[in-house]
Amino acid sequence: MSAKKANLSGELKKYFGFSTFKGQQEQIIENLLNGKDIFVLMPTGGGKSLCYQLPALISEGTAIVVSPLIALMKNQVDAVNGLSSDDGVAHVLNSSLNKTQTKQVFDDIKAGKTKLLYVAPESLIKEDYLEFLKEVKISFVAIDEAHCISEWGHDFRPEYRNLKSIIDKIADVPVIALTATATPKVQDDIQKTLGMINALVFKESFNRPNLYYEVCPKVNVDREIVKFINQHKGKSGIVYCLSRRKVEEFAQLLQVNGVNALPYHAGLDQKVRVANQDKFLMEEVDVIVATIAFGMGIDKPDVRFVIHYDFPKSLESYYQETGRAGRDGGEGYCLAFYDPKDIEKLEKFLAQKPVSEREIGLQLLNEVVGYAETSMSRRQYILYYFGENFDPINGDGAKMCDNASNPPKLKDATKDLEKVLNL
Ligand code: ADP
Ligand code: MG
């Protein structure tokens, strides 16, 4: 065992240049290499990718990595290919490839060069891909962003639901599922749907002690946000709005007020979207005003604030979106504007949906309202939602929210006093 441990550290250093594993990475990798099914619940930035990349690089055969977004896959493939001096260590397999490119991927896999094959679930069901994958040596299957399987997750993808039967067709190999979503409901759903009830579960704390959580009443929201951003001039930040129109309007308003800001939403021309994102990553622009389309898989370590112009539809989304702040461990200010009327609008919208979707949506909204209106430690509230106990007095980051720190930085002091007196 110890020889193997030393060996894994050596491989970590060799491929990634890191001297130590983060959190439970080493145990996860050891168990995967020993043929166990594994379920990893780790917050964003916890280092999930390495849990399958490293074992894939040192295993015989090709690991299939199921991932929901083409952009995410491309980033990862480029990163992995940068780790090794060999060509074709990682490939993406999807419908955007032409015949020659697909043949190249297949040839590299057959030649045993390809260690990681990234596929979207909808590609995996393609008959010719399936037939091919049945014939080659697969080391294991990794399912990244596994919460996409669950309707209780924040990013449900119907294509994820059939993964289990597809994987069973391809090979009898260990499966590692990974997610940054850890509500007990989602966890349960994932394990059942993937037939992983007996998997080894590795769960890390979802506490982000360096993030400061604040919820403000949504009054003079434009002015408040401009003021906040001006107080944080030159810092990187994200402003989330629910509608594309609001994204455009508010990005303009920020520009007019001298803030170096750009919009991002799925309705923008692909080129503009990518350009805006890149400018944010390259620090040519300070603030990105975005819908939820922005952020998944984006690894900008020094985002100093995340502002919710509108409250998100679930606490899960809120946690994911605020989680993009302070990934380097430095300051991360999470400011959300809350108006019960916004929630009513969302409820009306849900009323048009099929019953099951509506019920789930309403329950998620209830939890959002509970969080927004609570006077308890926001960190404790969020962590409770993830099935974790948090000590609001001595826990790590206990002082880091409006309800715990005194005085709150942005709130009207009289309002706060009222609140205290009401208690
Ligand atoms: P997740 O998928 O959990 O959000 P990533 O896999 O994107 O996280 O990793 C987040 C960051 O942590 C990346 O920049 C990655 O290079 C870094 N990282 C991962 N493992 C280690 C390690 N053992 N030592 C140092 N940095 C690490
Ligand atoms: Mg990840």
Coordinates of N, CA, C and O in Angstrom, one line a residue, residues 179-314:
T179 N -20.0 15.4 -8.2 CA -20.9 16.6 -8.3 C -20.5 17.5 -7.2 O -19.9 17.1 -6.1
A180 N -20.9 18.8 -7.4 CA -20.7 19.8 -6.4 C -22.1 20.1 -5.8 O -22.3 21.1 -5.1
T181 N -23.1 19.3 -6.0 CA -24.4 19.4 -5.5 C -24.6 18.4 -4.4 O -24.5 17.2 -4.7
A182 N -24.9 18.8 -3.2 CA -24.9 17.7 -2.2 C -26.2 17.7 -1.4 O -26.2 17.2 -0.3
T183 N -27.3 18.2 -1.9 CA -28.5 18.1 -1.0 C -28.8 16.6 -1.0 O -28.7 15.9 -1.9
P184 N -29.3 16.2 0.2 CA -29.6 14.8 0.4 C -30.5 14.2 -0.7 O -30.3 13.1 -1.2
K185 N -31.4 15.0 -1.2 CA -32.4 14.5 -2.2 C -31.6 14.2 -3.5 O -31.9 13.2 -4.2
V186 N -30.8 15.1 -3.9 CA -30.0 14.9 -5.2 C -29.1 13.7 -5.0 O -29.0 12.9 -6.0
Q187 N -28.4 13.7 -3.9 CA -27.5 12.6 -3.7 C -28.2 11.2 -3.8 O -27.7 10.3 -4.5
D188 N -29.3 11.1 -3.2 CA -30.1 9.9 -3.2 C -30.5 9.5 -4.7 O -30.4 8.4 -5.1
D189 N -31.0 10.6 -5.4 CA -31.5 10.4 -6.7 C -30.3 9.9 -7.6 O -30.5 9.0 -8.4
I190 N -29.2 10.5 -7.5 CA -28.0 10.1 -8.3 C -27.7 8.7 -8.1 O -27.5 7.9 -9.0
Q191 N -27.6 8.3 -6.8 CA -27.1 6.9 -6.5 C -28.1 5.9 -7.0 O -27.7 4.9 -7.5
K192 N -29.4 6.2 -6.8 CA -30.4 5.3 -7.3 C -30.4 5.1 -8.8 O -30.4 4.0 -9.4
T193 N -30.4 6.3 -9.5 CA -30.5 6.3 -11.0 C -29.3 5.6 -11.6 O -29.4 4.9 -12.6
L194 N -28.1 5.8 -11.0 CA -26.9 5.1 -11.5 C -26.7 3.7 -11.0 O -25.7 3.1 -11.3
G195 N -27.6 3.3 -10.1 CA -27.4 2.0 -9.5 C -26.1 1.9 -8.7 O -25.4 0.9 -8.7
M196 N -25.9 3.0 -7.9 CA -24.6 3.1 -7.2 C -24.9 3.1 -5.7 O -24.2 3.8 -4.9
I197 N -26.0 2.4 -5.2 CA -26.3 2.5 -3.8 C -25.1 2.0 -2.9 O -25.0 2.5 -1.8
N198 N -24.4 1.1 -3.5 CA -23.3 0.5 -2.7 C -21.9 1.2 -2.9 O -20.9 0.7 -2.5
A199 N -22.0 2.3 -3.7 CA -20.7 3.0 -4.0 C -20.1 3.5 -2.7 O -20.8 3.8 -1.7
L200 N -18.7 3.7 -2.7 CA -18.1 4.4 -1.6 C -18.4 5.9 -1.8 O -18.2 6.4 -2.9
V201 N -18.8 6.5 -0.7 CA -19.2 7.9 -0.8 C -18.1 8.8 -0.2 O -17.7 8.5 1.0
F202 N -17.6 9.8 -0.9 CA -16.6 10.7 -0.3 C -17.2 12.1 -0.4 O -17.5 12.7 -1.4
K203 N -17.5 12.6 0.8 CA -18.2 13.9 0.9 C -17.3 14.8 1.6 O -16.9 14.6 2.8
E204 N -17.1 16.0 1.0 CA -16.3 17.0 1.7 C -17.2 18.1 2.2 O -18.3 18.3 1.6
S205 N -16.7 18.9 3.1 CA -17.6 20.0 3.6 C -17.8 21.0 2.5 O -17.0 21.3 1.7
F206 N -19.1 21.5 2.5 CA -19.4 22.5 1.5 C -19.2 24.0 2.0 O -19.6 24.9 1.4
N207 N -18.7 24.0 3.2 CA -18.5 25.3 3.8 C -17.4 26.1 3.0 O -16.3 25.6 2.7
R208 N -17.7 27.4 2.7 CA -16.7 28.2 2.1 C -16.5 29.4 3.0 O -17.1 30.5 2.9
P209 N -15.6 29.2 4.0 CA -15.4 30.2 5.1 C -15.0 31.6 4.6 O -15.3 32.6 5.3
N210 N -14.4 31.7 3.4 CA -14.0 33.0 3.0 C -15.1 33.8 2.3 O -14.9 35.0 1.9
L211 N -16.3 33.2 2.1 CA -17.4 34.0 1.4 C -18.2 34.7 2.5 O -18.6 34.1 3.5
Y212 N -18.5 35.9 2.2 CA -19.4 36.7 3.0 C -20.8 36.8 2.4 O -20.9 37.2 1.2
Y213 N -21.8 36.3 3.1 CA -23.2 36.3 2.5 C -24.0 37.5 3.1 O -24.1 37.7 4.3
E214 N -24.6 38.2 2.1 CA -25.5 39.2 2.6 C -26.7 39.3 1.7 O -26.7 39.1 0.5
V215 N -27.9 39.5 2.3 CA -29.1 39.6 1.5 C -29.7 41.0 1.9 O -29.8 41.4 3.0
C216 N -30.0 41.8 0.8 CA -30.6 43.1 1.0 C -32.0 43.2 0.4 O -32.3 42.5 -0.6
P217 N -32.8 44.0 1.0 CA -34.1 44.2 0.4 C -33.9 44.9 -1.0 O -32.9 45.7 -1.1
K218 N -34.7 44.5 -2.0 CA -34.5 45.1 -3.3 C -35.1 46.5 -3.5 O -36.2 46.6 -4.0
V219 N -34.4 47.4 -2.9 CA -34.8 48.8 -3.0 C -33.7 49.6 -3.7 O -32.5 49.5 -3.3
N220 N -34.0 50.4 -4.7 CA -32.9 51.2 -5.4 C -31.8 50.3 -5.8 O -30.6 50.6 -5.6
V221 N -32.2 49.1 -6.3 CA -31.2 48.1 -6.6 C -30.1 48.6 -7.6 O -28.9 48.3 -7.3
D222 N -30.5 49.3 -8.6 CA -29.5 49.8 -9.6 C -28.4 50.6 -8.9 O -27.2 50.4 -9.0
R223 N -28.9 51.6 -8.1 CA -28.0 52.5 -7.4 C -27.1 51.8 -6.4 O -25.9 52.0 -6.3
E224 N -27.7 50.9 -5.7 CA -27.0 50.1 -4.7 C -25.8 49.3 -5.3 O -24.7 49.3 -4.8
I225 N -26.1 48.7 -6.5 CA -25.1 47.9 -7.1 C -24.0 48.8 -7.7 O -22.8 48.4 -7.5
V226 N -24.4 49.8 -8.3 CA -23.4 50.8 -8.9 C -22.4 51.2 -7.7 O -21.2 51.2 -7.9
K227 N -23.1 51.6 -6.6 CA -22.3 52.1 -5.5 C -21.3 51.0 -5.0 O -20.2 51.2 -4.8
F228 N -21.9 49.8 -4.9 CA -21.0 48.7 -4.4 C -19.8 48.5 -5.3 O -18.7 48.3 -4.9
I229 N -20.1 48.4 -6.6 CA -19.1 48.2 -7.6 C -18.0 49.3 -7.6 O -16.8 49.0 -7.6
N230 N -18.5 50.5 -7.4 CA -17.5 51.6 -7.4 C -16.7 51.5 -6.1 O -15.5 52.0 -6.2
Q231 N -17.2 51.0 -5.1 CA -16.4 50.8 -3.9 C -15.4 49.7 -4.1 O -14.5 49.5 -3.2
H232 N -15.6 48.8 -5.1 CA -14.7 47.7 -5.3 C -14.1 47.9 -6.7 O -13.9 46.9 -7.5
K233 N -13.7 49.1 -7.0 CA -13.2 49.4 -8.4 C -12.0 48.5 -8.8 O -11.1 48.3 -7.9
G234 N -12.0 48.1 -10.0 CA -10.9 47.3 -10.5 C -10.9 45.8 -10.1 O -10.2 45.0 -10.6
K235 N -11.9 45.5 -9.2 CA -12.0 44.1 -8.8 C -12.9 43.3 -9.8 O -13.8 43.9 -10.4
S236 N -12.7 42.0 -9.9 CA -13.5 41.2 -10.7 C -14.8 40.8 -10.0 O -14.8 40.4 -8.9
G237 N -15.9 40.8 -10.8 CA -17.2 40.4 -10.2 C -18.2 40.0 -11.2 O -18.0 40.3 -12.4
I238 N -19.2 39.3 -10.7 CA -20.3 38.8 -11.6 C -21.6 39.3 -11.0 O -21.8 39.3 -9.8
V239 N -22.5 39.8 -11.9 CA -23.8 40.2 -11.5 C -24.8 39.3 -12.2 O -24.8 39.3 -13.5
Y240 N -25.5 38.5 -11.5 CA -26.5 37.6 -12.1 C -27.9 38.2 -12.1 O -28.4 38.8 -11.1
C241 N -28.5 38.2 -13.3 CA -29.9 38.6 -13.5 C -30.7 37.4 -14.1 O -30.1 36.5 -14.7
L242 N -32.0 37.4 -13.9 CA -32.7 36.2 -14.4 C -33.0 36.3 -15.9 O -33.0 35.3 -16.6
S243 N -33.3 37.5 -16.4 CA -33.7 37.6 -17.8 C -32.5 38.2 -18.7 O -31.7 38.9 -18.2
R244 N -32.6 37.8 -19.9 CA -31.6 38.3 -20.9 C -31.7 39.8 -21.0 O -30.7 40.5 -21.1
R245 N -33.0 40.2 -21.0 CA -33.2 41.7 -21.2 C -32.6 42.5 -20.1 O -31.9 43.5 -20.3
K246 N -32.8 42.0 -18.9 CA -32.2 42.7 -17.7 C -30.7 42.7 -17.8 O -30.0 43.7 -17.5
V247 N -30.1 41.6 -18.3 CA -28.7 41.5 -18.4 C -28.2 42.6 -19.3 O -27.2 43.4 -19.0
E248 N -28.8 42.8 -20.5 CA -28.4 43.8 -21.4 C -28.5 45.2 -20.8 O -27.6 46.0 -20.9
E249 N -29.7 45.4 -20.3 CA -30.0 46.8 -19.7 C -29.0 47.1 -18.6 O -28.5 48.2 -18.6
F250 N -28.8 46.2 -17.7 CA -28.0 46.5 -16.6 C -26.5 46.6 -17.0 O -25.8 47.5 -16.4
A251 N -26.0 45.8 -17.9 CA -24.7 46.0 -18.4 C -24.5 47.4 -19.0 O -23.5 48.0 -18.7
Q252 N -25.5 47.8 -19.7 CA -25.4 49.2 -20.3 C -25.4 50.2 -19.2 O -24.6 51.2 -19.2
L253 N -26.3 50.0 -18.2 CA -26.3 51.0 -17.1 C -25.0 51.1 -16.4 O -24.5 52.2 -16.0
L254 N -24.3 50.0 -16.2 CA -23.0 50.0 -15.5 C -22.0 50.7 -16.4 O -21.2 51.5 -15.9
Q255 N -22.1 50.4 -17.7 CA -21.1 51.1 -18.6 C -21.3 52.6 -18.5 O -20.3 53.4 -18.4
V256 N -22.6 53.1 -18.6 CA -22.9 54.5 -18.5 C -22.3 55.1 -17.2 O -21.9 56.2 -17.2
N257 N -22.3 54.3 -16.2 CA -21.8 54.7 -14.9 C -20.3 54.5 -14.7 O -19.8 54.5 -13.6
G258 N -19.6 54.3 -15.8 CA -18.2 54.2 -15.8 C -17.6 52.9 -15.3 O -16.4 52.7 -15.1
V259 N -18.5 51.8 -15.3 CA -18.0 50.5 -14.9 C -17.6 49.7 -16.1 O -18.3 49.7 -17.1
N260 N -16.5 49.1 -16.1 CA -16.0 48.3 -17.2 C -16.7 46.9 -17.2 O -16.2 46.0 -16.6
A261 N -17.9 46.9 -17.8 CA -18.8 45.7 -17.7 C -19.2 45.3 -19.1 O -19.3 46.0 -20.0
L262 N -19.5 44.0 -19.2 CA -20.0 43.4 -20.4 C -21.1 42.4 -20.1 O -21.1 41.8 -19.0
P263 N -22.1 42.2 -21.1 CA -23.1 41.2 -20.8 C -22.8 39.8 -21.3 O -21.9 39.6 -22.1
Y264 N -23.5 38.8 -20.7 CA -23.3 37.4 -21.1 C -24.6 36.7 -20.9 O -25.2 36.6 -19.8
H265 N -25.2 36.2 -22.0 CA -26.3 35.3 -21.9 C -26.4 34.5 -23.2 O -25.8 34.7 -24.2
A266 N -27.2 33.4 -23.1 CA -27.3 32.4 -24.2 C -27.9 33.0 -25.5 O -27.7 32.4 -26.6
G267 N -28.5 34.2 -25.4 CA -29.1 34.7 -26.6 C -28.1 35.6 -27.5 O -28.4 36.0 -28.6
L268 N -27.0 35.8 -26.9 CA -26.0 36.6 -27.6 C -25.3 35.7 -28.7 O -25.2 34.5 -28.5
D269 N -24.9 36.3 -29.8 CA -24.1 35.6 -30.8 C -23.0 34.9 -30.1 O -22.3 35.4 -29.3
Q270 N -22.8 33.7 -30.6 CA -21.7 32.8 -30.0 C -20.4 33.5 -29.9 O -19.7 33.5 -28.9
K271 N -20.0 34.2 -31.0 CA -18.7 34.9 -31.0 C -18.6 36.0 -29.9 O -17.6 36.1 -29.2
V272 N -19.7 36.7 -29.8 CA -19.7 37.8 -28.8 C -19.6 37.2 -27.4 O -18.9 37.7 -26.5
R273 N -20.4 36.1 -27.2 CA -20.4 35.5 -25.9 C -19.0 35.0 -25.5 O -18.6 35.3 -24.4
V274 N -18.4 34.3 -26.4 CA -17.1 33.8 -26.1 C -16.1 35.0 -25.9 O -15.3 34.9 -24.9
A275 N -16.2 36.0 -26.7 CA -15.3 37.1 -26.6 C -15.5 37.8 -25.2 O -14.5 38.2 -24.5
N276 N -16.8 38.0 -24.8 CA -17.0 38.6 -23.5 C -16.5 37.8 -22.4 O -15.9 38.4 -21.4
Q277 N -16.7 36.5 -22.5 CA -16.2 35.6 -21.4 C -14.7 35.7 -21.3 O -14.1 35.8 -20.2
D278 N -14.0 35.7 -22.5 CA -12.6 35.7 -22.5 C -12.0 37.0 -22.0 O -11.1 37.0 -21.2
K279 N -12.7 38.1 -22.3 CA -12.3 39.4 -21.8 C -12.3 39.4 -20.3 O -11.5 40.0 -19.6
F280 N -13.4 38.8 -19.7 CA -13.5 38.7 -18.3 C -12.4 37.9 -17.7 O -11.7 38.3 -16.7
L281 N -12.1 36.7 -18.3 CA -11.1 35.9 -17.8 C -9.7 36.5 -17.9 O -8.8 36.3 -17.1
M282 N -9.5 37.3 -19.0 CA -8.2 37.9 -19.2 C -8.1 39.3 -18.5 O -7.1 40.0 -18.7
E283 N -9.1 39.6 -17.8 CA -9.1 40.9 -17.0 C -9.1 42.1 -17.8 O -8.7 43.2 -17.4
E284 N -9.6 42.0 -19.1 CA -9.8 43.3 -19.8 C -11.1 43.9 -19.4 O -11.3 45.1 -19.7
V285 N -12.0 43.2 -18.7 CA -13.2 43.7 -18.3 C -13.4 43.3 -16.8 O -12.9 42.2 -16.4
D286 N -13.9 44.2 -16.0 CA -14.0 43.9 -14.5 C -15.2 43.1 -14.2 O -15.2 42.2 -13.4
V287 N -16.4 43.5 -14.8 CA -17.6 42.9 -14.3 C -18.4 42.3 -15.5 O -18.4 42.8 -16.6
I288 N -18.9 41.1 -15.2 CA -19.7 40.5 -16.2 C -21.1 40.4 -15.7 O -21.3 40.0 -14.5
V289 N -22.1 40.9 -16.5 CA -23.5 40.8 -16.1 C -24.1 39.7 -16.9 O -24.0 39.6 -18.1
A290 N -24.6 38.7 -16.2 CA -24.9 37.5 -16.8 C -26.2 36.8 -16.3 O -26.7 37.0 -15.2
T291 N -26.8 35.9 -17.2 CA -27.8 35.0 -16.8 C -27.0 33.8 -16.2 O -25.8 33.7 -16.3
I292 N -27.8 32.8 -15.8 CA -27.2 31.6 -15.3 C -26.4 30.8 -16.3 O -25.7 29.9 -16.0
A293 N -26.5 31.2 -17.6 CA -25.8 30.6 -18.7 C -24.3 30.7 -18.4 O -23.4 30.0 -18.9
F294 N -23.9 31.7 -17.6 CA -22.5 32.0 -17.3 C -22.0 31.3 -16.1 O -22.6 31.4 -15.0
G295 N -20.9 30.6 -16.2 CA -20.2 30.2 -15.0 C -19.8 28.8 -14.9 O -18.8 28.5 -14.4
M296 N -20.6 27.9 -15.4 CA -20.3 26.5 -15.2 C -18.9 26.1 -15.8 O -18.7 26.4 -17.0
G297 N -18.1 25.6 -14.9 CA -16.8 25.3 -15.4 C -15.8 26.4 -15.6 O -14.7 26.2 -16.0
I298 N -16.2 27.6 -15.2 CA -15.3 28.7 -15.4 C -14.4 28.8 -14.1 O -15.0 28.8 -13.0
D299 N -13.2 28.8 -14.3 CA -12.3 28.8 -13.2 C -11.5 30.1 -13.1 O -10.3 30.1 -13.5
K300 N -12.1 31.1 -12.7 CA -11.4 32.4 -12.5 C -11.2 32.5 -11.0 O -12.2 32.7 -10.2
P301 N -10.0 32.4 -10.5 CA -9.8 32.3 -9.1 C -10.1 33.5 -8.3 O -10.4 33.5 -7.1
D302 N -9.9 34.7 -8.9 CA -10.0 35.9 -8.1 C -11.2 36.8 -8.4 O -11.2 38.0 -8.4
V303 N -12.4 36.1 -8.5 CA -13.6 36.8 -8.5 C -13.9 37.3 -7.1 O -14.0 36.5 -6.2
R304 N -14.0 38.6 -6.9 CA -14.1 39.2 -5.6 C -15.5 39.4 -5.1 O -15.8 39.5 -3.9
F305 N -16.5 39.4 -6.1 CA -17.9 39.5 -5.6 C -18.8 38.9 -6.6 O -18.5 38.9 -7.8
V306 N -19.9 38.4 -6.1 CA -21.0 37.9 -6.9 C -22.3 38.5 -6.4 O -22.6 38.4 -5.2
I307 N -22.9 39.3 -7.3 CA -24.1 40.0 -6.9 C -25.3 39.3 -7.6 O -25.3 39.1 -8.8
H308 N -26.4 39.1 -6.8 CA -27.6 38.6 -7.4 C -28.6 39.8 -7.5 O -29.2 40.1 -6.5
Y309 N -28.7 40.3 -8.7 CA -29.7 41.3 -8.9 C -31.1 40.8 -8.7 O -31.9 41.4 -8.1
D310 N -31.3 39.6 -9.2 CA -32.5 38.8 -8.9 C -32.1 37.6 -8.1 O -31.1 37.0 -8.4
F311 N -33.0 37.2 -7.2 CA -32.7 36.0 -6.5 C -32.9 34.7 -7.3 O -33.8 34.7 -8.2
P312 N -32.0 33.8 -7.2 CA -32.1 32.6 -8.1 C -33.3 31.7 -7.7 O -33.9 31.9 -6.6
K313 N -33.6 30.7 -8.5 CA -34.7 29.8 -8.3 C -34.6 28.7 -7.3 O -35.5 28.1 -6.9
S314 N -33.3 28.5 -6.9 CA -33.1 27.5 -5.8 C -31.9 27.9 -5.0 O -31.0 28.6 -5.5

